[in-house]
Every structure is written in structure tokens, then in C-alpha cells.
Amino acid sequence: MNDKRTVSMIDLALQKHDTPVGPLFVAVRHGRIKKCFTRDTAIRYLAFFMTTEAFERSGFPQRHPRVRIDRDDREVWRDGETKAEYLAAHQRCVRRLRRILTRKREMEKWCEKWDAMHDRFVKEVDALQAIKPGGVH
């Protein structure tokens, strides 16, 4: 169950489903969906979705222009390679996603400790209130 103190949009973008054969990770962002068996692959696809959308919105080209190749007297067009700027942006996005997930995990651990401490405190207060003498306000 998601705690409202630690819930974020990354919970919707990177989902984990338990299946009989093992966990299934789903990356969902900008109308694209990819189902993966490992968390690392799902993070990578999520970064691809985000980086591609950012490059499309900004107007920067993701690939080099298409290249014309003559093969056996036929004209063939080969797609250009991915640009270094796009690969660097994807790598930065992966690092940021991992950093966000790490910070989220730390927050969840702290919230568990806080809840345990708070429960103990409430029990102690209730116990003290139960043995409170009649004349004390």
C-alpha cells in the first residue's frame, strides 16, 4: 500500500506486478508501455520514453540523417546512428531515476521507523493515562 507521505508520480511510471512466475515491471510514460522482467530494464525503457519525448518537444534531432547506400545496383537508405547528445541525455535520465528511487526507498525506511516509534509513544501515553491518579489534571 502506498503511503501518502512517499507517493510520487514515479509510482505510476514504474509499476511492479507480482505474477506466479515472478515480478513483472511495467514502464509507462507519454503514452508508451513496456513490460519487462527486470527492474533495470524497466528503468532503462522509462528513461528512453522520457528522453525521446523531451527531444521531440524541444525539436533537437535524436539521430544523424539517413545515409544512401548503393548495394547491387539498388538504392538503399540506412537510418543514421543515434547522436551522442541523445545518449548522454538518456544516461543522465537513468542516473536521475535511480537517485529518485534511492531517495524514495530511504524515505520509506524512515517512515517505517517513525511509525514504529509513534506507535510505541502512543501506547506509553495510553498506559500512563490509564494509571493516572484522580487529582492530577
Short mmCIF file of N, CA and C in Angstrom, two decimals:
data_model
loop_
_atom_site.label_atom_id
_atom_site.label_comp_id
_atom_site.label_asym_id
_atom_site.label_seq_id
_atom_site.Cartn_x
_atom_site.Cartn_y
_atom_site.Cartn_z
N MET A 1 0.84 -1.18 0.00
CA MET A 1 0.00 0.00 0.00
C MET A 1 0.88 1.24 0.00
N ASN A 2 0.50 2.23 -0.80
CA ASN A 2 1.27 3.46 -0.89
C ASN A 2 0.93 4.38 0.27
N ASP A 3 1.95 4.91 0.88
CA ASP A 3 1.79 5.88 1.95
C ASP A 3 1.77 7.27 1.31
N LYS A 4 0.83 8.11 1.68
CA LYS A 4 0.72 9.41 1.02
C LYS A 4 1.92 10.31 1.30
N ARG A 5 2.74 9.95 2.30
CA ARG A 5 3.93 10.74 2.57
C ARG A 5 5.03 10.47 1.54
N THR A 6 5.02 9.30 0.91
CA THR A 6 6.09 8.95 -0.03
C THR A 6 5.59 8.66 -1.43
N VAL A 7 4.30 8.84 -1.70
CA VAL A 7 3.77 8.55 -3.03
C VAL A 7 4.23 9.63 -4.00
N SER A 8 4.56 9.22 -5.23
CA SER A 8 5.00 10.17 -6.25
C SER A 8 4.60 9.66 -7.62
N MET A 9 4.85 10.46 -8.63
CA MET A 9 4.48 10.09 -10.00
C MET A 9 5.31 8.92 -10.51
N ILE A 10 6.46 8.69 -9.90
CA ILE A 10 7.28 7.57 -10.37
C ILE A 10 6.59 6.24 -10.06
N ASP A 11 5.68 6.23 -9.09
CA ASP A 11 4.91 5.01 -8.81
C ASP A 11 4.01 4.64 -9.98
N LEU A 12 3.50 5.66 -10.67
CA LEU A 12 2.66 5.40 -11.85
C LEU A 12 3.51 5.06 -13.07
N ALA A 13 4.69 5.67 -13.17
CA ALA A 13 5.54 5.45 -14.33
C ALA A 13 6.27 4.11 -14.28
N LEU A 14 6.60 3.65 -13.08
CA LEU A 14 7.33 2.40 -12.92
C LEU A 14 6.57 1.52 -11.94
N GLN A 15 5.84 0.55 -12.47
CA GLN A 15 4.97 -0.28 -11.64
C GLN A 15 5.54 -1.69 -11.55
N LYS A 16 5.27 -2.33 -10.41
CA LYS A 16 5.69 -3.71 -10.21
C LYS A 16 4.45 -4.56 -9.96
N HIS A 17 4.31 -5.62 -10.74
CA HIS A 17 3.19 -6.55 -10.59
C HIS A 17 3.75 -7.91 -10.24
N ASP A 18 3.21 -8.53 -9.19
CA ASP A 18 3.62 -9.87 -8.83
C ASP A 18 2.81 -10.87 -9.63
N THR A 19 3.49 -11.79 -10.30
CA THR A 19 2.84 -12.82 -11.10
C THR A 19 3.29 -14.19 -10.58
N PRO A 20 2.61 -15.25 -10.96
CA PRO A 20 3.01 -16.58 -10.49
C PRO A 20 4.44 -16.98 -10.89
N VAL A 21 4.93 -16.43 -12.00
CA VAL A 21 6.28 -16.79 -12.44
C VAL A 21 7.34 -15.82 -11.95
N GLY A 22 6.94 -14.75 -11.28
CA GLY A 22 7.89 -13.78 -10.76
C GLY A 22 7.39 -12.37 -10.98
N PRO A 23 8.18 -11.39 -10.55
CA PRO A 23 7.73 -10.00 -10.69
C PRO A 23 7.78 -9.54 -12.15
N LEU A 24 6.83 -8.67 -12.50
CA LEU A 24 6.76 -8.07 -13.83
C LEU A 24 6.79 -6.56 -13.62
N PHE A 25 7.75 -5.91 -14.26
CA PHE A 25 7.90 -4.47 -14.13
C PHE A 25 7.35 -3.82 -15.40
N VAL A 26 6.58 -2.75 -15.21
CA VAL A 26 5.94 -2.07 -16.34
C VAL A 26 6.37 -0.61 -16.32
N ALA A 27 6.93 -0.16 -17.44
CA ALA A 27 7.31 1.25 -17.60
C ALA A 27 6.23 1.91 -18.46
N VAL A 28 5.60 2.95 -17.92
CA VAL A 28 4.52 3.65 -18.61
C VAL A 28 4.80 5.14 -18.56
N ARG A 29 4.94 5.76 -19.74
CA ARG A 29 5.17 7.20 -19.76
C ARG A 29 4.89 7.72 -21.15
N HIS A 30 4.25 8.88 -21.26
CA HIS A 30 3.96 9.56 -22.52
C HIS A 30 3.25 8.65 -23.51
N GLY A 31 2.31 7.85 -23.02
CA GLY A 31 1.51 7.01 -23.88
C GLY A 31 2.20 5.74 -24.37
N ARG A 32 3.37 5.47 -23.87
CA ARG A 32 4.10 4.27 -24.28
C ARG A 32 4.19 3.32 -23.10
N ILE A 33 4.15 2.02 -23.38
CA ILE A 33 4.17 0.99 -22.33
C ILE A 33 5.17 -0.08 -22.72
N LYS A 34 5.96 -0.52 -21.75
CA LYS A 34 6.88 -1.63 -21.97
C LYS A 34 6.88 -2.51 -20.73
N LYS A 35 6.66 -3.80 -20.93
CA LYS A 35 6.67 -4.77 -19.83
C LYS A 35 8.03 -5.47 -19.82
N CYS A 36 8.64 -5.56 -18.63
CA CYS A 36 9.98 -6.12 -18.51
C CYS A 36 10.03 -7.08 -17.32
N PHE A 37 10.99 -7.99 -17.37
CA PHE A 37 11.16 -8.94 -16.28
C PHE A 37 12.14 -8.44 -15.22
N THR A 38 12.95 -7.42 -15.54
CA THR A 38 13.89 -6.89 -14.56
C THR A 38 13.63 -5.40 -14.36
N ARG A 39 13.97 -4.95 -13.18
CA ARG A 39 13.78 -3.55 -12.81
C ARG A 39 14.72 -2.65 -13.61
N ASP A 40 15.96 -3.11 -13.81
CA ASP A 40 16.94 -2.32 -14.56
C ASP A 40 16.46 -2.03 -15.98
N THR A 41 15.91 -3.05 -16.63
CA THR A 41 15.41 -2.87 -18.00
C THR A 41 14.23 -1.90 -18.02
N ALA A 42 13.36 -2.00 -17.03
CA ALA A 42 12.21 -1.10 -16.97
C ALA A 42 12.67 0.34 -16.76
N ILE A 43 13.67 0.55 -15.92
CA ILE A 43 14.21 1.90 -15.70
C ILE A 43 14.81 2.44 -17.00
N ARG A 44 15.53 1.59 -17.72
CA ARG A 44 16.14 2.00 -18.98
C ARG A 44 15.07 2.40 -20.00
N TYR A 45 14.01 1.60 -20.12
CA TYR A 45 12.93 1.95 -21.06
C TYR A 45 12.22 3.23 -20.63
N LEU A 46 11.99 3.40 -19.34
CA LEU A 46 11.36 4.63 -18.86
C LEU A 46 12.21 5.84 -19.23
N ALA A 47 13.52 5.71 -19.09
CA ALA A 47 14.42 6.80 -19.47
C ALA A 47 14.36 7.05 -20.97
N PHE A 48 14.27 5.99 -21.78
CA PHE A 48 14.12 6.17 -23.23
C PHE A 48 12.85 6.93 -23.55
N PHE A 49 11.74 6.55 -22.91
CA PHE A 49 10.48 7.24 -23.17
C PHE A 49 10.59 8.73 -22.83
N MET A 50 11.18 9.02 -21.68
CA MET A 50 11.28 10.40 -21.23
C MET A 50 12.24 11.22 -22.10
N THR A 51 13.38 10.64 -22.44
CA THR A 51 14.37 11.35 -23.25
C THR A 51 13.84 11.59 -24.66
N THR A 52 13.20 10.59 -25.24
CA THR A 52 12.64 10.74 -26.58
C THR A 52 11.59 11.84 -26.62
N GLU A 53 10.72 11.86 -25.62
CA GLU A 53 9.68 12.90 -25.56
C GLU A 53 10.31 14.29 -25.41
N ALA A 54 11.34 14.40 -24.57
CA ALA A 54 12.00 15.69 -24.38
C ALA A 54 12.65 16.17 -25.68
N PHE A 55 13.31 15.26 -26.40
CA PHE A 55 13.95 15.65 -27.66
C PHE A 55 12.90 16.01 -28.71
N GLU A 56 11.79 15.29 -28.76
CA GLU A 56 10.75 15.62 -29.73
C GLU A 56 10.13 16.98 -29.44
N ARG A 57 9.88 17.26 -28.17
CA ARG A 57 9.27 18.56 -27.82
C ARG A 57 10.21 19.72 -28.06
N SER A 58 11.50 19.50 -27.82
CA SER A 58 12.47 20.60 -27.99
C SER A 58 12.87 20.81 -29.44
N GLY A 59 12.65 19.80 -30.28
CA GLY A 59 12.99 19.93 -31.68
C GLY A 59 14.42 19.50 -32.00
N PHE A 60 15.15 19.00 -31.02
CA PHE A 60 16.50 18.53 -31.28
C PHE A 60 16.45 17.17 -31.99
N PRO A 61 17.30 16.95 -32.97
CA PRO A 61 17.30 15.65 -33.64
C PRO A 61 17.93 14.57 -32.76
N GLN A 62 17.34 13.39 -32.78
CA GLN A 62 17.86 12.28 -31.98
C GLN A 62 18.89 11.47 -32.76
N ARG A 63 18.77 11.50 -34.08
CA ARG A 63 19.64 10.68 -34.92
C ARG A 63 20.31 11.55 -35.98
N HIS A 64 21.40 11.01 -36.51
CA HIS A 64 22.04 11.63 -37.66
C HIS A 64 21.15 11.40 -38.88
N PRO A 65 21.33 12.18 -39.95
CA PRO A 65 20.48 11.99 -41.14
C PRO A 65 20.65 10.60 -41.76
N ARG A 66 19.65 10.20 -42.52
CA ARG A 66 19.71 8.91 -43.22
C ARG A 66 20.83 8.93 -44.26
N VAL A 67 21.40 7.75 -44.51
CA VAL A 67 22.52 7.64 -45.43
C VAL A 67 22.11 6.75 -46.60
N ARG A 68 22.44 7.21 -47.81
CA ARG A 68 22.12 6.44 -49.01
C ARG A 68 23.27 5.50 -49.33
N ILE A 69 22.95 4.23 -49.55
CA ILE A 69 23.96 3.22 -49.85
C ILE A 69 23.56 2.53 -51.15
N ASP A 70 24.54 2.32 -52.05
CA ASP A 70 24.29 1.57 -53.29
C ASP A 70 24.71 0.13 -53.07
N ARG A 71 23.75 -0.78 -53.13
CA ARG A 71 24.02 -2.21 -52.97
C ARG A 71 23.49 -2.96 -54.17
N ASP A 72 24.37 -3.63 -54.85
CA ASP A 72 23.98 -4.44 -56.01
C ASP A 72 23.12 -3.62 -56.98
N ASP A 73 23.59 -2.42 -57.27
CA ASP A 73 22.90 -1.50 -58.19
C ASP A 73 21.49 -1.15 -57.73
N ARG A 74 21.26 -1.21 -56.41
CA ARG A 74 19.97 -0.78 -55.86
C ARG A 74 20.23 0.30 -54.83
N GLU A 75 19.29 1.21 -54.74
CA GLU A 75 19.41 2.30 -53.77
C GLU A 75 18.81 1.86 -52.44
N VAL A 76 19.60 1.93 -51.36
CA VAL A 76 19.15 1.54 -50.03
C VAL A 76 19.43 2.69 -49.08
N TRP A 77 18.46 2.99 -48.23
CA TRP A 77 18.63 4.05 -47.24
C TRP A 77 18.78 3.42 -45.86
N ARG A 78 19.83 3.81 -45.17
CA ARG A 78 20.07 3.31 -43.81
C ARG A 78 19.86 4.45 -42.82
N ASP A 79 19.14 4.16 -41.74
CA ASP A 79 18.91 5.20 -40.73
C ASP A 79 20.22 5.62 -40.11
N GLY A 80 20.30 6.88 -39.75
CA GLY A 80 21.50 7.41 -39.12
C GLY A 80 21.65 6.88 -37.70
N GLU A 81 22.86 6.96 -37.20
CA GLU A 81 23.15 6.50 -35.83
C GLU A 81 22.57 7.48 -34.82
N THR A 82 22.38 7.00 -33.61
CA THR A 82 21.89 7.85 -32.52
C THR A 82 22.97 8.86 -32.16
N LYS A 83 22.57 10.10 -31.94
CA LYS A 83 23.53 11.16 -31.63
C LYS A 83 24.07 11.01 -30.22
N ALA A 84 25.27 11.49 -30.02
CA ALA A 84 25.93 11.41 -28.70
C ALA A 84 25.16 12.22 -27.66
N GLU A 85 24.56 13.34 -28.07
CA GLU A 85 23.79 14.17 -27.13
C GLU A 85 22.59 13.40 -26.58
N TYR A 86 21.95 12.63 -27.47
CA TYR A 86 20.79 11.84 -27.03
C TYR A 86 21.22 10.75 -26.05
N LEU A 87 22.31 10.06 -26.37
CA LEU A 87 22.80 9.00 -25.48
C LEU A 87 23.22 9.57 -24.12
N ALA A 88 23.85 10.75 -24.12
CA ALA A 88 24.24 11.38 -22.86
C ALA A 88 23.01 11.79 -22.05
N ALA A 89 21.99 12.32 -22.73
CA ALA A 89 20.75 12.71 -22.04
C ALA A 89 20.06 11.47 -21.46
N HIS A 90 20.07 10.38 -22.20
CA HIS A 90 19.47 9.13 -21.69
C HIS A 90 20.21 8.64 -20.45
N GLN A 91 21.54 8.69 -20.49
CA GLN A 91 22.34 8.25 -19.34
C GLN A 91 22.06 9.13 -18.12
N ARG A 92 21.94 10.44 -18.32
CA ARG A 92 21.61 11.35 -17.21
C ARG A 92 20.23 11.02 -16.64
N CYS A 93 19.28 10.72 -17.52
CA CYS A 93 17.93 10.39 -17.08
C CYS A 93 17.93 9.11 -16.25
N VAL A 94 18.69 8.09 -16.67
CA VAL A 94 18.78 6.85 -15.90
C VAL A 94 19.35 7.13 -14.51
N ARG A 95 20.42 7.92 -14.46
CA ARG A 95 21.03 8.25 -13.15
C ARG A 95 20.04 8.98 -12.25
N ARG A 96 19.31 9.94 -12.82
CA ARG A 96 18.34 10.68 -12.02
C ARG A 96 17.21 9.79 -11.53
N LEU A 97 16.72 8.90 -12.38
CA LEU A 97 15.67 7.97 -11.95
C LEU A 97 16.16 7.09 -10.80
N ARG A 98 17.38 6.57 -10.93
CA ARG A 98 17.94 5.74 -9.85
C ARG A 98 18.10 6.53 -8.56
N ARG A 99 18.53 7.79 -8.68
CA ARG A 99 18.68 8.64 -7.50
C ARG A 99 17.33 8.91 -6.84
N ILE A 100 16.30 9.15 -7.64
CA ILE A 100 14.95 9.38 -7.11
C ILE A 100 14.45 8.13 -6.40
N LEU A 101 14.65 6.96 -7.02
CA LEU A 101 14.20 5.71 -6.40
C LEU A 101 14.95 5.41 -5.11
N THR A 102 16.25 5.71 -5.06
CA THR A 102 17.03 5.52 -3.84
C THR A 102 16.51 6.42 -2.73
N ARG A 103 16.29 7.70 -3.07
CA ARG A 103 15.78 8.64 -2.06
C ARG A 103 14.39 8.22 -1.58
N LYS A 104 13.57 7.71 -2.47
CA LYS A 104 12.23 7.24 -2.10
C LYS A 104 12.32 6.05 -1.15
N ARG A 105 13.24 5.12 -1.43
CA ARG A 105 13.43 3.97 -0.55
C ARG A 105 13.88 4.40 0.84
N GLU A 106 14.81 5.37 0.90
CA GLU A 106 15.26 5.89 2.19
C GLU A 106 14.12 6.55 2.95
N MET A 107 13.27 7.29 2.25
CA MET A 107 12.12 7.93 2.91
C MET A 107 11.16 6.88 3.46
N GLU A 108 10.94 5.80 2.70
CA GLU A 108 10.04 4.75 3.17
C GLU A 108 10.60 4.07 4.42
N LYS A 109 11.91 3.83 4.45
CA LYS A 109 12.54 3.22 5.63
C LYS A 109 12.37 4.15 6.84
N TRP A 110 12.60 5.45 6.63
CA TRP A 110 12.47 6.39 7.73
C TRP A 110 11.03 6.44 8.23
N CYS A 111 10.07 6.42 7.32
CA CYS A 111 8.66 6.46 7.71
C CYS A 111 8.28 5.22 8.52
N GLU A 112 8.84 4.06 8.16
CA GLU A 112 8.58 2.85 8.95
C GLU A 112 9.12 3.01 10.37
N LYS A 113 10.34 3.55 10.50
CA LYS A 113 10.91 3.77 11.84
C LYS A 113 10.07 4.79 12.62
N TRP A 114 9.65 5.85 11.95
CA TRP A 114 8.83 6.86 12.60
C TRP A 114 7.52 6.27 13.09
N ASP A 115 6.86 5.47 12.24
CA ASP A 115 5.59 4.86 12.62
C ASP A 115 5.77 3.93 13.82
N ALA A 116 6.87 3.16 13.85
CA ALA A 116 7.12 2.25 14.97
C ALA A 116 7.33 3.06 16.26
N MET A 117 8.12 4.14 16.16
CA MET A 117 8.36 4.98 17.33
C MET A 117 7.05 5.64 17.78
N HIS A 118 6.25 6.11 16.85
CA HIS A 118 4.99 6.77 17.19
C HIS A 118 4.03 5.80 17.86
N ASP A 119 3.96 4.57 17.35
CA ASP A 119 3.08 3.56 17.96
C ASP A 119 3.51 3.27 19.40
N ARG A 120 4.84 3.15 19.61
CA ARG A 120 5.33 2.93 20.99
C ARG A 120 4.97 4.10 21.88
N PHE A 121 5.13 5.31 21.39
CA PHE A 121 4.83 6.50 22.17
C PHE A 121 3.35 6.56 22.54
N VAL A 122 2.48 6.25 21.58
CA VAL A 122 1.03 6.28 21.85
C VAL A 122 0.67 5.23 22.89
N LYS A 123 1.27 4.04 22.82
CA LYS A 123 1.00 3.00 23.81
C LYS A 123 1.44 3.45 25.20
N GLU A 124 2.63 4.08 25.27
CA GLU A 124 3.11 4.55 26.58
C GLU A 124 2.20 5.63 27.14
N VAL A 125 1.73 6.54 26.30
CA VAL A 125 0.83 7.60 26.75
C VAL A 125 -0.47 6.99 27.25
N ASP A 126 -1.00 6.03 26.51
CA ASP A 126 -2.24 5.37 26.93
C ASP A 126 -2.05 4.64 28.26
N ALA A 127 -0.91 3.99 28.41
CA ALA A 127 -0.64 3.28 29.67
C ALA A 127 -0.53 4.26 30.83
N LEU A 128 0.15 5.38 30.61
CA LEU A 128 0.27 6.39 31.66
C LEU A 128 -1.09 7.02 31.98
N GLN A 129 -1.90 7.25 30.98
CA GLN A 129 -3.23 7.81 31.22
C GLN A 129 -4.11 6.84 32.00
N ALA A 130 -3.91 5.55 31.79
CA ALA A 130 -4.72 4.54 32.49
C ALA A 130 -4.39 4.51 33.98
N ILE A 131 -3.14 4.79 34.37
CA ILE A 131 -2.78 4.73 35.80
C ILE A 131 -2.70 6.10 36.43
N LYS A 132 -3.26 7.12 35.76
CA LYS A 132 -3.21 8.49 36.26
C LYS A 132 -4.07 8.61 37.53
N PRO A 133 -3.51 9.19 38.60
CA PRO A 133 -4.30 9.40 39.82
C PRO A 133 -5.46 10.40 39.59
N GLY A 134 -6.43 10.32 40.39
CA GLY A 134 -7.64 11.12 40.22
C GLY A 134 -7.44 12.62 40.36
N GLY A 135 -6.52 13.09 41.20
CA GLY A 135 -6.38 14.51 41.46
C GLY A 135 -5.48 15.24 40.49
N VAL A 136 -4.83 14.55 39.57
CA VAL A 136 -3.89 15.18 38.64
C VAL A 136 -4.63 15.64 37.38
N HIS A 137 -4.36 16.90 36.99
CA HIS A 137 -5.04 17.44 35.81
C HIS A 137 -4.22 17.26 34.62
#
